Amino acid sequence: MRLHRLGITAFGPFGATQEIDFDALSAAGIFLLHGPTGAGKTSVLDAVCYGLYGAVPGARQSPGTSLRSDHAPADLPTEIRLELTVGGRRLEITRSPAQPRPKKKGDGYTTEKAQSRLREYVPEEGWRALSRSNQEIGEEITQLIGMSRDQFCQVVLLPQGDFARFLRADAEARGKLLGRLFDTRRFAAVEEHLAELRRAAGTQVRAGDERILAVAQRIAQAAGPAADEHPLPGIQPGEPGLADAVLEWAATARSGARERLDIAACVLSAAEDRQSAARQALDAERELAGLQQRYAETRRRATEVEAGRDEHDQAQERLRRARKADLVAPALELREEAGRAHRRAGAARDRSRAGLPAELADAGAEQLTALERRLREELGALDAARRAERRSAEIDSERAALERQAGADDELIRDAQSWLAGWEATRHRLHARIEAAQEAATRAELLAGRLDPARRRLDAARRRDTLAARASDAEDRLATAREGALTTGETWLGLRERRLRDIAAELARELVEGEACPVCGSAGHPEPARAGDGHVDQATEDAAEAAHRRAEQARTEAEHALGAVRERYAVARAEAADNPEGQTADAASEPTVAALTELVDTLTREHADAYRTATGTHAAREALAAAEREQEQRAGDRQQAERRAAARTSRREGLDAEQAALAEVLAQARGGSGSVTEHAALLQRRVALLVEAAAALREEESAAARLKEADDRLADAAFRAGFDTPRDAAATMLPDSRQRALQHRIDAWQAESAAVTDRLAEADARTAAGRPPADPGAAQSVYDRAERLLRDGAGAHTAARERCTELARLSRRAADEVRALGPVREEYERIARLAGLTAGTSADNERKMRLESYVLAARLEQVAAAATARLRRMSSGRYTLVHSDARTGGRRAGLGLHVIDAWTGRERDTATLSGGETFFASLALALGLADVVTDEAGGVRLDTLFIDEGFGSLDDQTLDEVLDVLDSLRERDRSVGIVSHVADLRRRIPAQLEVVKERHGSAVRHRAADGVSG
């Protein structure tokens, strides 16, 4: 993957559009990205990451953080355009984040959705659009690069601080980073899947054992007493031999149950014979008792029949006379109905005559009907008068409505005139309010432009004062370190000089009689030198030399720390003095924190006041528009009200004339009533009374005629039925229910008499009556005892048979469960062995390493091997990174990382490296990791790398060696961008991209290898 061009618009600190030509920068192989703190060096890397993945690196992708530049004008949208070559294809990616934009209509802002575009350059066609979908573009780029965003940020935008921590981290921290880069989640998923399979298989095995034990418990319940003689063995689920023990115990239970079944069958056969004999004796005794009781009952019933004979004869006679009287009943009912109708008609006649005038009390029906017709004719003549009366009432309602409308319009005209009188003053006041808000908006914008620089100067002044104290402390530490280095150096040189003086005595200790002297060659040693007082040996000298080296290292670190603090102090002084070019300012003229704080507070208050006033612009304009609309509305309402008043005058005159004409017609039609309606209602009531009275008279005459006819029919019917008078016939009549009751009594006596006669003639009953009384109770007792013994025997036999059947069924089920559990248990044992091996708990796993840790250890070994090739060059062959499988006290094994020092030949922890050594070791580790991750991602070439900070901790020689290693990357056609503040790198690296911090947003400047700026 090679970057060609990057376009940044309104992104981060860049307020305008900036173009970066990576092709020109990469021509030299190494280029420098530098600039003051806060200018936007890291934002360039963020833009590259955003262009590829639609998001900035995770550490800077915090919620609520906007990617849009605060320096950009409102009409300039934020956009990143990245041109690159990846997978042999030249692509252009354009991305815009979600951002506010001015509304096309009206004031205010609306949120523009995030957009992405992907184009590909085809030599024959030029640029060809591929997609505008965020998801499709993200999947396409990730597939081409072969790395996720986290992997890209780790291996392309090399963050040295992360790898320095990686060097000193424990196994757990290393495992987390490597797991994220190499995506070993699939191996952890395999571990978890196997553990889950083991748990599931174990659950199945335990469930199978529990099912077998449950069947055994049911066998014990079914076996009954046999289970007490041979109890179930106490075996728990999961114990070996459970299935065999259960099957053997079930066979014993079945054998005992079959023996008890044979015994129960013999007992049942004997009980059945005894029950049959007792049943025959009981039936014979019951039959004799029944015949004797039947004969006694028949004699009693014969006596009762003879006693009721007289009552039977009387009932027959009474029923005969009642049936003759039934022939007179229809005529009697007709007479009673005619009498009731005659009485009702008379009462109705009396009620209707009570409402008539006295002069009509004796009038006939014809006279009342004639008077009714005359009143109806008079009532029909009042229809026209009623319509005139309704119209008169409508005219009154219309006149009242006109008066109400007139009052409302008069009130509206007075209100409109009162409001319009103050319109000019209101309009001038609202215009003045708008002008004041606009002036406040201008003032707030000016104050905002002064407030941000003042705040930055205040922050810089606070950093300046803090760094001044730190610089003083660093100077003191440097002086102490220099003094310590000088002292330890003098001590070491003194001890070395003393050892050299006594070196002869040290050599004499190694002489052996008869062997040649290593100095003179003689085999005799007559007077070997002897050590004097205060002799210094090799160990003492080495300890002094090591102390001197540590002191020198401390001095070097103190010098580097002081240089870094002074550089930061100078930047803070320049920013606090508002001196972006970095010229040295007079200490006396530097602004104090108190003065800058007062300036910021004053600008903040003034800006807040102006902003509050400016926010009322929209409200003032809305108020003016509303007032103008109200002025137009009130003027129009007043004009409409005046026109309506003129129209009401003519309408009122027409209603008055119509009202006068109707009054004459109504005066004639009312008569003596208050209104035509009242007069018509009076006539209607009189007509109704006449109609009712005439109808009542006619009904009374008709009822009297029907009554006379009914009397004649009743007398004729009574004579024909054999009664002297209708009264005698009425006294003899009986209701149907009484007649049915008499008939039932007659029929019942006759049936009982016939039945008694038949039963007295039975020979069996007379014979049984002559025998001794029967005793069925004793026979029943004998039978009950035999029946009880039979039931007990049958129940015992049924229970024994069912027990045998149930035991056989449960035994077959237990055998089925045992057969079904066999393959499950074998599968569980196989999975358990495999899961224990991957989880690191198995005895077969010698290092107790989990599968994921094993894969990470292999990756770390590859990374260490790839990093060592560069670390040796950076350290002049001194250091080598090695991977360790040993457990370091944590929970992970195989993730140890050590360094071998060629000067001592010893292996030591990476945490013992100095600051500069840690930097180039972490740089080598980062480059090695980039190679391994690239190979893991499918071998995608990474032709452009970025290294972020850390070069300030290197001395000149080491810096040259590190730059040589980076320069060697050009052999693979790679380019490396170094992000750093170190001033010496500007001299060493000619190709540069400078980020300049300005008041209206940062800008970039190119410096090619030939010194040409762009």
PDB file of N, CA, C and O in Angstrom, residues 85-117:
ATOM      1  N   THR A  85      -2.408   3.598  -3.730  1.00  0.00           N
ATOM      2  CA  THR A  85      -2.348   2.377  -4.520  1.00  0.00           C
ATOM      3  C   THR A  85      -2.285   1.209  -3.571  1.00  0.00           C
ATOM      4  O   THR A  85      -1.422   1.163  -2.683  1.00  0.00           O
ATOM      5  N   VAL A  86      -3.193   0.256  -3.735  1.00  0.00           N
ATOM      6  CA  VAL A  86      -3.237  -0.913  -2.872  1.00  0.00           C
ATOM      7  C   VAL A  86      -3.736  -2.082  -3.700  1.00  0.00           C
ATOM      8  O   VAL A  86      -4.675  -1.946  -4.493  1.00  0.00           O
ATOM      9  N   GLY A  87      -3.070  -3.226  -3.560  1.00  0.00           N
ATOM     10  CA  GLY A  87      -3.466  -4.411  -4.316  1.00  0.00           C
ATOM     11  C   GLY A  87      -3.366  -4.222  -5.811  1.00  0.00           C
ATOM     12  O   GLY A  87      -4.142  -4.818  -6.570  1.00  0.00           O
ATOM     13  N   GLY A  88      -2.415  -3.364  -6.260  1.00  0.00           N
ATOM     14  CA  GLY A  88      -2.259  -3.112  -7.685  1.00  0.00           C
ATOM     15  C   GLY A  88      -3.312  -2.202  -8.277  1.00  0.00           C
ATOM     16  O   GLY A  88      -3.346  -2.024  -9.493  1.00  0.00           O
ATOM     17  N   ARG A  89      -4.164  -1.578  -7.457  1.00  0.00           N
ATOM     18  CA  ARG A  89      -5.229  -0.695  -7.950  1.00  0.00           C
ATOM     19  C   ARG A  89      -5.014   0.697  -7.385  1.00  0.00           C
ATOM     20  O   ARG A  89      -4.737   0.857  -6.183  1.00  0.00           O
ATOM     21  N   ARG A  90      -5.160   1.708  -8.226  1.00  0.00           N
ATOM     22  CA  ARG A  90      -5.040   3.097  -7.787  1.00  0.00           C
ATOM     23  C   ARG A  90      -6.448   3.611  -7.484  1.00  0.00           C
ATOM     24  O   ARG A  90      -7.305   3.647  -8.372  1.00  0.00           O
ATOM     25  N   LEU A  91      -6.669   3.990  -6.222  1.00  0.00           N
ATOM     26  CA  LEU A  91      -7.997   4.361  -5.745  1.00  0.00           C
ATOM     27  C   LEU A  91      -7.978   5.772  -5.195  1.00  0.00           C
ATOM     28  O   LEU A  91      -6.925   6.291  -4.776  1.00  0.00           O
ATOM     29  N   GLU A  92      -9.147   6.385  -5.171  1.00  0.00           N
ATOM     30  CA  GLU A  92      -9.334   7.696  -4.524  1.00  0.00           C
ATOM     31  C   GLU A  92     -10.557   7.575  -3.596  1.00  0.00           C
ATOM     32  O   GLU A  92     -11.655   7.237  -4.049  1.00  0.00           O
ATOM     33  N   ILE A  93     -10.342   7.836  -2.322  1.00  0.00           N
ATOM     34  CA  ILE A  93     -11.405   7.767  -1.311  1.00  0.00           C
ATOM     35  C   ILE A  93     -11.704   9.183  -0.838  1.00  0.00           C
ATOM     36  O   ILE A  93     -10.787   9.917  -0.443  1.00  0.00           O
ATOM     37  N   THR A  94     -12.968   9.561  -0.860  1.00  0.00           N
ATOM     38  CA  THR A  94     -13.397  10.868  -0.365  1.00  0.00           C
ATOM     39  C   THR A  94     -14.433  10.632   0.723  1.00  0.00           C
ATOM     40  O   THR A  94     -15.433   9.938   0.494  1.00  0.00           O
ATOM     41  N   ARG A  95     -14.185  11.193   1.905  1.00  0.00           N
ATOM     42  CA  ARG A  95     -15.103  10.999   3.040  1.00  0.00           C
ATOM     43  C   ARG A  95     -15.427  12.344   3.680  1.00  0.00           C
ATOM     44  O   ARG A  95     -14.567  13.220   3.788  1.00  0.00           O
ATOM     45  N   SER A  96     -16.684  12.478   4.098  1.00  0.00           N
ATOM     46  CA  SER A  96     -17.154  13.647   4.849  1.00  0.00           C
ATOM     47  C   SER A  96     -17.901  13.141   6.072  1.00  0.00           C
ATOM     48  O   SER A  96     -18.833  12.334   5.936  1.00  0.00           O
ATOM     49  N   PRO A  97     -17.534  13.587   7.282  1.00  0.00           N
ATOM     50  CA  PRO A  97     -18.251  13.123   8.485  1.00  0.00           C
ATOM     51  C   PRO A  97     -19.598  13.823   8.614  1.00  0.00           C
ATOM     52  O   PRO A  97     -19.899  14.784   7.891  1.00  0.00           O
ATOM     53  N   ALA A  98     -20.422  13.329   9.508  1.00  0.00           N
ATOM     54  CA  ALA A  98     -21.671  14.016   9.839  1.00  0.00           C
ATOM     55  C   ALA A  98     -21.332  15.375  10.422  1.00  0.00           C
ATOM     56  O   ALA A  98     -20.516  15.490  11.338  1.00  0.00           O
ATOM     57  N   GLN A  99     -21.949  16.456   9.890  1.00  0.00           N
ATOM     58  CA  GLN A  99     -21.582  17.807  10.291  1.00  0.00           C
ATOM     59  C   GLN A  99     -22.753  18.750  10.061  1.00  0.00           C
ATOM     60  O   GLN A  99     -23.625  18.502   9.228  1.00  0.00           O
ATOM     61  N   PRO A 100     -22.797  19.864  10.808  1.00  0.00           N
ATOM     62  CA  PRO A 100     -23.867  20.843  10.591  1.00  0.00           C
ATOM     63  C   PRO A 100     -23.579  21.699   9.360  1.00  0.00           C
ATOM     64  O   PRO A 100     -22.418  21.962   9.032  1.00  0.00           O
ATOM     65  N   ARG A 101     -24.651  22.119   8.688  1.00  0.00           N
ATOM     66  CA  ARG A 101     -24.522  23.037   7.549  1.00  0.00           C
ATOM     67  C   ARG A 101     -25.682  24.013   7.597  1.00  0.00           C
ATOM     68  O   ARG A 101     -26.753  23.723   8.168  1.00  0.00           O
ATOM     69  N   PRO A 102     -25.528  25.227   7.041  1.00  0.00           N
ATOM     70  CA  PRO A 102     -26.637  26.202   7.045  1.00  0.00           C
ATOM     71  C   PRO A 102     -27.821  25.664   6.247  1.00  0.00           C
ATOM     72  O   PRO A 102     -27.666  24.973   5.232  1.00  0.00           O
ATOM     73  N   LYS A 103     -29.019  25.951   6.753  1.00  0.00           N
ATOM     74  CA  LYS A 103     -30.223  25.534   6.040  1.00  0.00           C
ATOM     75  C   LYS A 103     -30.339  26.275   4.704  1.00  0.00           C
ATOM     76  O   LYS A 103     -29.976  27.447   4.590  1.00  0.00           O
ATOM     77  N   LYS A 104     -30.875  25.575   3.687  1.00  0.00           N
ATOM     78  CA  LYS A 104     -31.055  26.204   2.376  1.00  0.00           C
ATOM     79  C   LYS A 104     -32.160  27.242   2.394  1.00  0.00           C
ATOM     80  O   LYS A 104     -32.146  28.210   1.636  1.00  0.00           O
ATOM     81  N   LYS A 105     -33.152  27.041   3.277  1.00  0.00           N
ATOM     82  CA  LYS A 105     -34.255  27.984   3.404  1.00  0.00           C
ATOM     83  C   LYS A 105     -34.366  28.379   4.866  1.00  0.00           C
ATOM     84  O   LYS A 105     -34.480  27.514   5.738  1.00  0.00           O
ATOM     85  N   GLY A 106     -34.354  29.664   5.151  1.00  0.00           N
ATOM     86  CA  GLY A 106     -34.481  30.121   6.524  1.00  0.00           C
ATOM     87  C   GLY A 106     -33.141  30.141   7.233  1.00  0.00           C
ATOM     88  O   GLY A 106     -32.070  29.848   6.675  1.00  0.00           O
ATOM     89  N   ASP A 107     -33.194  30.488   8.513  1.00  0.00           N
ATOM     90  CA  ASP A 107     -31.996  30.563   9.336  1.00  0.00           C
ATOM     91  C   ASP A 107     -31.773  29.244  10.047  1.00  0.00           C
ATOM     92  O   ASP A 107     -32.625  28.367  10.069  1.00  0.00           O
ATOM     93  N   GLY A 108     -30.608  29.130  10.721  1.00  0.00           N
ATOM     94  CA  GLY A 108     -30.310  27.950  11.509  1.00  0.00           C
ATOM     95  C   GLY A 108     -29.489  26.934  10.722  1.00  0.00           C
ATOM     96  O   GLY A 108     -29.048  27.171   9.598  1.00  0.00           O
ATOM     97  N   TYR A 109     -29.256  25.788  11.354  1.00  0.00           N
ATOM     98  CA  TYR A 109     -28.416  24.735  10.789  1.00  0.00           C
ATOM     99  C   TYR A 109     -29.161  23.409  10.774  1.00  0.00           C
ATOM    100  O   TYR A 109     -30.075  23.198  11.570  1.00  0.00           O
ATOM    101  N   THR A 110     -28.737  22.573   9.885  1.00  0.00           N
ATOM    102  CA  THR A 110     -29.237  21.197   9.849  1.00  0.00           C
ATOM    103  C   THR A 110     -28.045  20.262   9.762  1.00  0.00           C
ATOM    104  O   THR A 110     -26.942  20.680   9.355  1.00  0.00           O
ATOM    105  N   THR A 111     -28.219  19.011  10.181  1.00  0.00           N
ATOM    106  CA  THR A 111     -27.108  18.057  10.226  1.00  0.00           C
ATOM    107  C   THR A 111     -27.021  17.295   8.897  1.00  0.00           C
ATOM    108  O   THR A 111     -27.984  16.670   8.469  1.00  0.00           O
ATOM    109  N   GLU A 112     -25.851  17.393   8.252  1.00  0.00           N
ATOM    110  CA  GLU A 112     -25.590  16.667   7.011  1.00  0.00           C
ATOM    111  C   GLU A 112     -25.058  15.275   7.357  1.00  0.00           C
ATOM    112  O   GLU A 112     -24.160  15.129   8.190  1.00  0.00           O
ATOM    113  N   LYS A 113     -25.626  14.221   6.766  1.00  0.00           N
ATOM    114  CA  LYS A 113     -25.187  12.864   7.062  1.00  0.00           C
ATOM    115  C   LYS A 113     -23.777  12.605   6.518  1.00  0.00           C
ATOM    116  O   LYS A 113     -23.323  13.276   5.592  1.00  0.00           O
ATOM    117  N   ALA A 114     -23.095  11.643   7.127  1.00  0.00           N
ATOM    118  CA  ALA A 114     -21.767  11.247   6.665  1.00  0.00           C
ATOM    119  C   ALA A 114     -21.851  10.666   5.249  1.00  0.00           C
ATOM    120  O   ALA A 114     -22.781   9.925   4.928  1.00  0.00           O
ATOM    121  N   GLN A 115     -20.872  11.018   4.414  1.00  0.00           N
ATOM    122  CA  GLN A 115     -20.865  10.572   3.022  1.00  0.00           C
ATOM    123  C   GLN A 115     -19.492  10.019   2.672  1.00  0.00           C
ATOM    124  O   GLN A 115     -18.463  10.442   3.232  1.00  0.00           O
ATOM    125  N   SER A 116     -19.458   9.072   1.732  1.00  0.00           N
ATOM    126  CA  SER A 116     -18.208   8.474   1.260  1.00  0.00           C
ATOM    127  C   SER A 116     -18.330   8.218  -0.240  1.00  0.00           C
ATOM    128  O   SER A 116     -19.416   7.907  -0.732  1.00  0.00           O
ATOM    129  N   ARG A 117     -17.194   8.358  -0.935  1.00  0.00           N
ATOM    130  CA  ARG A 117     -17.153   8.076  -2.383  1.00  0.00           C
ATOM    131  C   ARG A 117     -15.851   7.329  -2.673  1.00  0.00           C
ATOM    132  O   ARG A 117     -14.789   7.649  -2.112  1.00  0.00           O
TER     133      ARG A 117
END
